[in-house]
mmCIF file of C-alpha atoms in Angstrom:
data_model
loop_
_atom_site.group_PDB
_atom_site.id
_atom_site.type_symbol
_atom_site.label_atom_id
_atom_site.label_comp_id
_atom_site.label_asym_id
_atom_site.label_seq_id
_atom_site.Cartn_x
_atom_site.Cartn_y
_atom_site.Cartn_z
ATOM 1 C CA MET J 85 16.825 -3.077 -18.895
ATOM 2 C CA ASP J 86 17.772 0.442 -19.920
ATOM 3 C CA THR J 87 16.351 3.313 -17.917
ATOM 4 C CA LYS J 88 16.112 6.899 -19.075
ATOM 5 C CA VAL J 89 14.524 10.105 -17.853
ATOM 6 C CA ILE J 90 12.923 12.757 -19.997
ATOM 7 C CA ILE J 91 11.179 15.999 -19.155
ATOM 8 C CA ALA J 92 8.187 16.310 -21.462
ATOM 9 C CA ASN J 93 4.454 16.568 -21.820
ATOM 10 C CA PRO J 94 3.187 12.957 -21.493
ATOM 11 C CA ALA J 95 0.737 13.439 -24.378
ATOM 12 C CA GLU J 96 3.647 14.123 -26.755
ATOM 13 C CA VAL J 97 5.709 11.029 -25.886
ATOM 14 C CA GLU J 98 5.675 8.252 -28.477
ATOM 15 C CA THR J 99 5.869 4.880 -26.744
ATOM 16 C CA GLU J 100 4.423 1.386 -26.913
ATOM 17 C CA CYS J 101 2.727 1.874 -23.553
ATOM 18 C CA LEU J 102 2.300 4.952 -21.373
ATOM 19 C CA VAL J 103 1.767 4.104 -17.697
ATOM 20 C CA VAL J 104 -0.080 6.544 -15.460
ATOM 21 C CA PHE J 105 -1.033 6.021 -11.815
ATOM 22 C CA ALA J 106 -4.523 6.493 -10.375
ATOM 23 C CA VAL J 107 -5.385 6.831 -6.689
ATOM 24 C CA ASP J 108 -8.686 6.554 -4.857
ATOM 25 C CA GLN J 109 -9.686 9.848 -3.215
ATOM 26 C CA GLY J 110 -13.089 8.600 -2.077
ATOM 27 C CA ASP J 111 -14.243 7.082 1.164
ATOM 28 C CA ASN J 112 -14.667 3.377 1.948
ATOM 29 C CA LYS J 113 -18.189 3.285 0.506
ATOM 30 C CA LYS J 114 -17.651 4.844 -2.909
ATOM 31 C CA PRO J 115 -14.365 5.050 -4.799
ATOM 32 C CA GLU J 116 -13.419 8.346 -6.393
ATOM 33 C CA PRO J 117 -10.437 7.658 -8.696
ATOM 34 C CA LYS J 118 -8.180 10.455 -9.875
ATOM 35 C CA LEU J 119 -4.846 10.454 -11.631
ATOM 36 C CA ALA J 120 -1.808 11.009 -9.420
ATOM 37 C CA VAL J 121 -0.559 13.658 -11.828
ATOM 38 C CA LYS J 122 -2.270 16.837 -12.994
ATOM 39 C CA ASP J 123 -2.386 16.751 -16.782
ATOM 40 C CA PRO J 124 -5.486 17.752 -18.792
ATOM 41 C CA SER J 125 -4.662 15.515 -21.769
ATOM 42 C CA LEU J 126 -4.293 12.446 -19.534
ATOM 43 C CA ASP J 127 -7.476 13.342 -17.624
ATOM 44 C CA LYS J 128 -9.349 13.555 -20.924
ATOM 45 C CA ALA J 129 -7.915 10.219 -22.143
ATOM 46 C CA VAL J 130 -9.051 8.327 -19.028
ATOM 47 C CA ALA J 131 -12.339 10.166 -18.458
ATOM 48 C CA ASP J 132 -14.453 7.390 -20.011
ATOM 49 C CA LEU J 133 -12.658 4.677 -18.038
ATOM 50 C CA ILE J 134 -13.195 6.543 -14.778
ATOM 51 C CA SER J 135 -16.819 7.463 -15.462
ATOM 52 C CA SER J 136 -17.662 3.854 -16.390
ATOM 53 C CA GLY J 137 -16.244 2.591 -13.101
ATOM 54 C CA GLU J 138 -13.633 0.445 -14.827
ATOM 55 C CA VAL J 139 -10.869 2.326 -13.000
ATOM 56 C CA SER J 140 -11.289 2.549 -9.240
ATOM 57 C CA GLY J 141 -7.725 3.390 -8.152
ATOM 58 C CA LYS J 142 -7.425 0.213 -6.066
ATOM 59 C CA ALA J 143 -3.909 -1.035 -5.460
ATOM 60 C CA SER J 144 -2.570 -3.414 -8.146
ATOM 61 C CA GLU J 145 -5.527 -2.752 -10.459
ATOM 62 C CA ASN J 146 -4.425 -2.284 -14.074
ATOM 63 C CA VAL J 147 -6.606 -1.197 -16.988
ATOM 64 C CA MET J 148 -5.267 -1.013 -20.552
ATOM 65 C CA LEU J 149 -6.640 1.417 -23.121
ATOM 66 C CA HIS J 150 -5.610 0.965 -26.764
ATOM 67 C CA LYS J 151 -5.129 3.972 -29.040
ATOM 68 C CA PRO J 152 -5.942 6.634 -26.418
ATOM 69 C CA GLN J 153 -7.347 9.847 -27.878
ATOM 70 C CA GLY J 154 -5.107 12.867 -27.684
ATOM 71 C CA LEU J 155 -1.968 10.860 -26.873
ATOM 72 C CA LYS J 156 0.860 9.708 -29.138
ATOM 73 C CA ALA J 157 1.284 6.490 -27.147
ATOM 74 C CA LYS J 158 -0.052 3.273 -28.689
ATOM 75 C CA ARG J 159 -1.526 2.144 -25.353
ATOM 76 C CA LEU J 160 -2.322 3.711 -21.996
ATOM 77 C CA LEU J 161 -2.137 1.623 -18.835
ATOM 78 C CA VAL J 162 -3.851 3.053 -15.765
ATOM 79 C CA ALA J 163 -2.229 1.469 -12.706
ATOM 80 C CA GLY J 164 -3.984 1.639 -9.350
ATOM 81 C CA GLY J 165 -2.018 3.011 -6.431
ATOM 82 C CA GLY J 166 -4.501 2.647 -3.573
ATOM 83 C CA LYS J 167 -5.868 5.334 -1.260
ATOM 84 C CA ALA J 168 -4.699 8.874 -1.979
ATOM 85 C CA LYS J 169 -4.321 9.684 1.735
ATOM 86 C CA THR J 170 -1.698 6.990 2.213
ATOM 87 C CA PHE J 171 -0.142 6.927 -1.288
ATOM 88 C CA SER J 172 3.626 6.875 -0.743
ATOM 89 C CA HIS J 173 6.779 5.666 -2.471
ATOM 90 C CA VAL J 174 6.088 2.152 -1.117
ATOM 91 C CA ASP J 175 2.680 2.066 -2.842
ATOM 92 C CA LEU J 176 4.204 3.565 -5.980
ATOM 93 C CA ARG J 177 6.891 0.853 -6.064
ATOM 94 C CA LYS J 178 4.206 -1.841 -5.837
ATOM 95 C CA ALA J 179 2.059 -0.145 -8.505
ATOM 96 C CA ALA J 180 5.026 0.220 -10.895
ATOM 97 C CA GLY J 181 5.879 -3.455 -10.452
ATOM 98 C CA SER J 182 2.260 -4.472 -10.967
ATOM 99 C CA ALA J 183 2.072 -2.360 -14.131
ATOM 100 C CA LEU J 184 5.230 -3.889 -15.581
ATOM 101 C CA ARG J 185 4.014 -7.413 -14.795
ATOM 102 C CA ALA J 186 0.738 -6.559 -16.568
ATOM 103 C CA ILE J 187 2.456 -5.504 -19.802
ATOM 104 C CA LYS J 188 5.146 -8.233 -19.940
ATOM 105 C CA PRO J 189 2.841 -11.031 -21.242
ATOM 106 C CA LYS J 190 1.710 -8.677 -24.033
ATOM 107 C CA MET J 191 5.326 -8.645 -25.300
ATOM 108 C CA ILE J 192 5.637 -4.887 -24.832
ATOM 109 C CA LYS J 193 9.380 -4.242 -24.769
ATOM 110 C CA SER J 194 9.416 -0.566 -23.804
ATOM 111 C CA CYS J 195 7.150 1.639 -21.750
ATOM 112 C CA ALA J 196 7.071 5.099 -20.246
ATOM 113 C CA PHE J 197 5.964 5.885 -16.693
ATOM 114 C CA VAL J 198 4.503 9.295 -15.903
ATOM 115 C CA LEU J 199 6.121 10.499 -12.685
ATOM 116 C CA PRO J 200 3.335 11.072 -10.131
ATOM 117 C CA GLU J 201 3.282 13.789 -7.522
ATOM 118 C CA LEU J 202 4.399 12.464 -4.135
ATOM 119 C CA ALA J 203 4.762 14.322 -0.861
ATOM 120 C CA SER J 204 8.298 12.930 -0.513
ATOM 121 C CA GLY J 205 9.365 14.524 -3.802
ATOM 122 C CA PRO J 206 10.080 13.563 -7.419
ATOM 123 C CA GLU J 207 13.449 11.911 -6.684
ATOM 124 C CA GLU J 208 11.812 9.465 -4.283
ATOM 125 C CA ALA J 209 9.092 8.777 -6.864
ATOM 126 C CA MET J 210 11.783 8.113 -9.477
ATOM 127 C CA ARG J 211 13.541 5.641 -7.183
ATOM 128 C CA ALA J 212 10.267 3.854 -6.421
ATOM 129 C CA ILE J 213 9.370 3.431 -10.108
ATOM 130 C CA VAL J 214 12.820 2.123 -11.061
ATOM 131 C CA GLU J 215 12.939 -0.277 -8.086
ATOM 132 C CA GLY J 216 9.452 -1.602 -8.817
ATOM 133 C CA ALA J 217 10.228 -2.081 -12.506
ATOM 134 C CA TYR J 218 13.518 -3.894 -11.900
ATOM 135 C CA VAL J 219 12.012 -6.263 -9.348
ATOM 136 C CA ALA J 220 9.018 -6.982 -11.604
ATOM 137 C CA ASP J 221 11.258 -7.676 -14.596
ATOM 138 C CA PHE J 222 13.048 -10.503 -12.766
ATOM 139 C CA ASP J 223 12.594 -13.831 -14.516
ATOM 140 C CA PRO J 224 13.470 -17.018 -12.600
ATOM 141 C CA ASP J 225 13.285 -19.083 -15.827
ATOM 142 C CA THR J 226 16.257 -17.369 -17.461
ATOM 143 C CA TYR J 227 18.101 -20.585 -18.309
ATOM 144 C CA ARG J 228 15.136 -22.740 -19.294
ATOM 145 C CA SER J 229 15.498 -24.105 -22.796
ATOM 146 C CA ASP J 230 11.883 -23.565 -23.862
ATOM 147 C CA ARG J 231 11.279 -20.163 -22.288
ATOM 148 C CA LYS J 232 9.911 -17.078 -24.002
ATOM 149 C CA ASP J 233 11.662 -13.787 -23.446
ATOM 150 C CA TYR J 234 9.139 -11.501 -21.777
ATOM 151 C CA SER J 235 11.738 -9.090 -20.400
ATOM 152 C CA THR J 236 11.334 -5.372 -20.828
ATOM 153 C CA LYS J 237 14.178 -3.746 -22.745
ATOM 154 C CA GLU J 238 13.641 -0.108 -21.795
ATOM 155 C CA ILE J 239 11.683 2.035 -19.390
ATOM 156 C CA THR J 240 11.385 5.784 -19.616
ATOM 157 C CA VAL J 241 10.308 7.965 -16.717
ATOM 158 C CA ILE J 242 8.601 11.189 -17.764
ATOM 159 C CA GLY J 243 9.057 14.132 -15.434
ATOM 160 C CA SER J 244 6.766 17.123 -15.580
ATOM 161 C CA PRO J 245 8.028 20.314 -17.229
ATOM 162 C CA GLY J 246 10.023 22.246 -14.654
ATOM 163 C CA SER J 247 11.442 19.125 -12.969
ATOM 164 C CA ASP J 248 15.175 18.844 -12.391
ATOM 165 C CA GLN J 249 16.242 16.221 -14.946
ATOM 166 C CA GLY J 250 19.715 15.897 -13.447
ATOM 167 C CA ALA J 251 18.385 15.084 -9.973
ATOM 168 C CA LEU J 252 15.952 12.546 -11.416
ATOM 169 C CA GLN J 253 18.707 10.896 -13.458
ATOM 170 C CA ARG J 254 20.946 10.668 -10.403
ATOM 171 C CA ALA J 255 18.122 9.084 -8.385
ATOM 172 C CA GLY J 256 17.483 6.441 -11.063
ATOM 173 C CA TYR J 257 21.138 5.923 -11.998
ATOM 174 C CA HIS J 258 22.145 5.163 -8.405
ATOM 175 C CA LEU J 259 19.776 2.189 -8.380
ATOM 176 C CA VAL J 260 20.746 0.922 -11.822
ATOM 177 C CA LYS J 261 24.478 1.292 -11.156
ATOM 178 C CA ASN J 262 24.338 -0.595 -7.854
ATOM 179 C CA ARG J 263 22.177 -3.503 -8.980
ATOM 180 C CA ARG J 264 23.692 -6.958 -9.000
ATOM 181 C CA PRO J 265 25.118 -7.922 -12.405
ATOM 182 C CA GLU J 266 23.300 -10.603 -14.341
ATOM 183 C CA ALA J 267 24.590 -14.073 -13.548
ATOM 184 C CA HIS J 268 26.225 -15.733 -16.502
ATOM 185 C CA PRO J 269 27.546 -19.317 -16.575
ATOM 186 C CA ALA J 270 30.833 -18.290 -18.247
ATOM 187 C CA SER J 271 31.558 -15.656 -15.596
ATOM 188 C CA ALA J 272 31.663 -18.364 -12.914
ATOM 189 C CA LEU J 273 34.710 -19.878 -14.591
ATOM 190 C CA GLU J 274 36.793 -16.723 -14.719
#
C-alpha cells in the first residue's frame, strides 16, 4: 500500500472515498456528534447525516455517503472515533482501521483520510492513521487460490493548510519504511 501526504482543502481532493472522523461531544444520555476537524464544507456535507441521527460518533461506527454535495470525492465515509473528551491517537488508530475495513469489501482501492485535530499533534495523528490502515489492510488469505483481492492500493492523508508537510511525511514514512516486507515463497529459497 502506497502512502502519501498532501496539504489541501479536503473539499477539493478528488478521491474514491474521503474519510473524515466524527466524535461524540455529548453526555451519556444524548450523543452530540461533531467532526474532529473544523472545515465548513465537510460540516455542510454531513449536516443531514448528523441531524438525522445516523451519525452518532460512536467508536467503530461507519456511515457512507455517496456523491456528497460540495465535495469532489465520489464517497464520504464518516468514521466514529468515540467520546471527544478521551479521543486520542489510540482511538484514531482504531477508527482508521475500522474505516479501511468498511471500504475494503466495496472494492475501493484508494482513499483519503482527513487529518483530525489531536491534542498530541498532527504527527501523532498521522502515525495513528497509517498504523491503523496498515493493520486493517492485512489479509491472512493471501495465498488462497480462490481469494479476491480486497487490498487497498493507496491511502492519502490530507493535512490542513498551514501544516508542516515534511514533518507529516517523516511521521508516516518512518512507519512504512520499518514495516516487515511482504512474505514471498521465492524469497525463502534465496
